[in-house]
């Protein structure tokens, strides 16, 4: 199995990214023949206009991912913009992509509604994503539900391309992470940097404490029995717990006697127990930027070999030199 997933460097990693993206991908890579994580910095250009911010976000993302435990021996970690074949293949694919297919893309419409400029790049975003995937003969792409349509567009483009030119590309399968929970944010909606309701992975201890203590709850007093299922503190806390521990905590909620303040303190402790070692690792990595660069260099080298081979096949298939 060859698997790849991309992430845009558009903000610091939060708890939702960890449980919904990082941890499942680390697990996937343990059983994959090839596991790739791509920092989608060319995609980020569709929404980010500040060069200094983009540069530092890419660096932060590399640090965050390595600190979270991607093993460079198992995972090929690289920046999209280091491999020029992504944009070259995107052009080839775009000549085969019906406008109507892209016009139906929900994420384009949503972004434009949010006020993002409707550039040709934003419109072509799914074509670049298709190139990211087929450049590496990827058969499985683990994505969340929000990326399902992009995967379907990829498949449509590649089937069309293969029909026109001798099946040169691998049609990928999307693997929707049904078993991965949607992590709620501090306000109970889906945790997302665009809602400003995140709990960061690597912020200062104070920042994390403030975010956790700020999780919105109802106003039940300490002694009152509480409903765990509808409580964001509980729903976040259970991500850190085994099945038995979750049941024990739920029983405490239902019995009454556990106030929300104390429930949040318990969550903070669980948070630090889990992320403490990663936070320490990040601090150490930050002191050794050359080590991070060498992981990226190694990843880029491996990715580049495959990307070049695919492009040679594609150029030949379409009739170019
Ligand atoms: P954000 O919503 O903060 O902008 P992204 O869209 O950049 O996050 O998501 C990066 C990855 O993290 C995606 O694979 C996405 O599915 C996952 N992810 C983001 N937020 C959550 C969440 N609240 N719960 C589960 N997974 C999430
Ligand atoms: N569009 C994806 C997101 O916003 C990021 C991405 C870029 C990606 N290229 C990819 C995901 C290739 C999977 C495969 O989350």
Coordinates of C-alpha atoms in Angstrom, one line a residue, residues 125-318:
X125 CA -7.0 23.7 -6.3
X126 CA -8.5 20.2 -6.8
X127 CA -6.4 19.7 -9.9
X128 CA -3.2 20.4 -8.0
X129 CA -4.4 18.0 -5.3
X130 CA -5.0 15.3 -8.0
X131 CA -1.4 15.8 -9.2
X132 CA 0.0 15.5 -5.6
X133 CA -1.6 12.1 -5.4
X134 CA -1.0 10.5 -8.7
X135 CA 2.6 11.7 -8.9
X136 CA 3.6 9.1 -6.4
X137 CA 1.4 6.1 -7.6
X138 CA -0.6 6.5 -4.5
X139 CA -3.4 3.9 -4.0
X140 CA -4.8 5.0 -0.6
X141 CA -5.4 8.6 0.6
X142 CA -6.6 8.8 4.2
X143 CA -8.7 11.9 4.4
X144 CA -11.5 13.4 6.5
X145 CA -15.0 13.8 5.2
X146 CA -14.3 17.4 4.2
X147 CA -11.8 16.1 1.6
X148 CA -14.1 13.4 0.1
X149 CA -15.2 15.5 -2.8
X150 CA -11.6 16.4 -3.7
X151 CA -10.8 12.7 -3.8
X152 CA -13.8 12.1 -6.1
X153 CA -12.6 14.9 -8.4
X154 CA -9.1 13.3 -8.4
X155 CA -10.6 10.0 -9.4
X156 CA -12.7 11.5 -12.2
X157 CA -9.8 13.4 -13.7
X158 CA -7.5 10.4 -13.6
X159 CA -10.0 8.0 -15.1
X160 CA -10.5 10.5 -18.0
X161 CA -6.7 10.9 -18.4
X162 CA -6.2 7.1 -18.4
X163 CA -9.0 6.7 -21.0
X164 CA -7.2 9.1 -23.3
X165 CA -3.7 7.9 -22.7
X166 CA -3.0 4.2 -22.0
X167 CA -3.7 3.9 -18.3
X168 CA -0.4 5.5 -17.2
X169 CA -1.6 6.7 -13.8
X170 CA -2.8 4.9 -10.7
X171 CA -6.5 5.7 -9.8
X172 CA -6.4 6.3 -6.0
X173 CA -8.9 5.2 -3.5
X174 CA -10.0 7.6 -0.8
X175 CA -10.1 6.2 2.6
X176 CA -12.5 8.2 4.7
X177 CA -11.6 8.1 8.3
X178 CA -15.0 7.0 9.6
X179 CA -13.5 5.9 12.9
X180 CA -11.9 9.2 13.5
X181 CA -14.0 11.5 15.7
X182 CA -14.6 15.1 14.9
X183 CA -13.0 16.9 17.8
X184 CA -15.2 19.6 19.3
X185 CA -13.7 23.0 19.9
X186 CA -13.9 25.1 23.1
X187 CA -17.3 26.4 21.9
X188 CA -18.8 22.9 21.1
X189 CA -18.6 23.4 17.3
X190 CA -16.0 21.4 15.3
X191 CA -12.5 22.5 16.4
X192 CA -11.1 24.6 13.6
X193 CA -8.6 27.5 13.3
X194 CA -11.2 29.3 11.2
X195 CA -13.6 29.3 14.2
X196 CA -11.0 30.5 16.8
X197 CA -12.0 27.7 19.1
X198 CA -8.8 25.6 19.1
X199 CA -6.7 24.1 21.9
X200 CA -3.1 24.3 20.5
X201 CA -0.7 21.4 20.8
X202 CA 2.4 23.5 21.2
X203 CA 1.3 26.8 22.7
X204 CA 2.5 27.9 26.1
X205 CA 1.2 26.1 29.1
X206 CA -0.7 29.2 30.0
X207 CA -2.4 29.4 26.6
X208 CA -3.5 25.8 26.8
X209 CA -4.7 26.2 30.3
X210 CA -6.7 29.3 29.3
X211 CA -8.2 27.4 26.3
X212 CA -9.2 24.4 28.4
X213 CA -10.6 26.5 31.3
X214 CA -12.6 28.5 28.7
X215 CA -14.5 25.4 27.3
X216 CA -18.1 26.4 27.2
X217 CA -20.4 24.3 29.5
X218 CA -23.9 24.6 30.9
X219 CA -24.3 26.2 34.3
X220 CA -25.0 23.1 36.4
X221 CA -23.6 23.3 40.0
X222 CA -21.0 21.0 41.4
X223 CA -23.4 18.6 43.1
X224 CA -25.8 18.3 40.2
X225 CA -25.7 15.2 38.0
X226 CA -24.4 16.0 34.5
X227 CA -24.8 14.6 31.0
X228 CA -21.4 13.6 29.7
X229 CA -22.4 13.1 26.1
X230 CA -23.4 16.7 25.6
X231 CA -20.4 18.1 27.4
X232 CA -17.5 19.3 25.3
X233 CA -15.1 18.9 28.3
X234 CA -16.0 15.2 28.4
X235 CA -16.0 14.8 24.7
X236 CA -12.5 16.2 24.5
X237 CA -11.3 14.3 27.6
X238 CA -12.4 10.9 26.3
X239 CA -10.0 11.2 23.4
X240 CA -7.2 10.7 25.9
X241 CA -8.9 7.8 27.8
X242 CA -9.3 4.0 27.4
X243 CA -12.8 2.6 27.2
X244 CA -12.9 1.7 30.9
X245 CA -11.5 5.1 31.9
X246 CA -14.2 6.8 29.7
X247 CA -16.9 4.8 31.4
X248 CA -15.5 5.7 34.9
X249 CA -15.4 9.4 34.0
X250 CA -19.0 9.2 32.6
X251 CA -20.2 7.6 35.8
X252 CA -18.7 10.5 37.8
X253 CA -20.5 13.0 35.6
X254 CA -23.8 11.2 36.0
X255 CA -23.4 10.8 39.8
X256 CA -22.9 14.6 40.5
X257 CA -20.2 15.9 42.7
X258 CA -17.7 16.6 39.9
X259 CA -17.8 20.3 39.0
X260 CA -16.9 21.6 35.6
X261 CA -13.9 23.5 37.0
X262 CA -12.5 20.2 38.4
X263 CA -13.4 18.3 35.2
X264 CA -11.3 20.9 33.2
X265 CA -8.4 20.4 35.6
X266 CA -8.5 16.7 35.0
X267 CA -8.5 17.3 31.3
X268 CA -5.5 19.7 31.6
X269 CA -3.6 17.0 33.4
X270 CA -4.5 14.4 30.8
X271 CA -3.4 16.8 28.1
X272 CA 0.0 17.5 29.7
X273 CA 0.6 13.8 30.3
X274 CA 0.0 13.0 26.6
X275 CA 1.6 16.0 25.0
X276 CA 4.3 16.8 27.6
X277 CA 6.9 14.5 25.9
X278 CA 6.0 15.9 22.4
X279 CA 6.3 19.4 23.7
X280 CA 9.7 18.6 25.0
X281 CA 10.8 17.0 21.8
X282 CA 9.7 20.1 19.9
X283 CA 11.8 22.3 22.1
X284 CA 14.8 20.0 21.4
X285 CA 14.2 19.9 17.7
X286 CA 13.9 23.7 17.6
X287 CA 17.5 23.9 18.7
X288 CA 18.6 21.7 15.8
X289 CA 17.2 23.2 12.6
X290 CA 19.8 21.3 10.6
X291 CA 18.3 18.0 11.8
X292 CA 14.9 19.0 10.5
X293 CA 16.4 20.1 7.2
X294 CA 18.1 16.8 6.8
X295 CA 14.8 15.0 7.3
X296 CA 13.2 17.2 4.7
X297 CA 16.2 16.8 2.3
X298 CA 16.0 13.0 2.7
X299 CA 12.2 13.1 2.1
X300 CA 12.6 15.4 -0.9
X301 CA 15.2 13.1 -2.5
X302 CA 13.0 10.0 -2.2
X303 CA 9.9 11.9 -3.4
X304 CA 11.8 13.4 -6.3
X305 CA 12.9 10.0 -7.8
X306 CA 9.2 8.8 -8.0
X307 CA 7.9 12.2 -9.3
X308 CA 10.5 12.3 -12.1
X309 CA 9.7 8.8 -13.1
X310 CA 6.0 9.5 -13.3
X311 CA 6.5 12.7 -15.2
X312 CA 8.7 10.9 -17.7
X313 CA 5.8 8.4 -18.3
X314 CA 3.2 11.1 -18.6
X315 CA 5.3 13.2 -21.0
X316 CA 5.8 10.2 -23.2
X317 CA 2.2 9.2 -23.0
X318 CA 0.9 12.6 -24.1

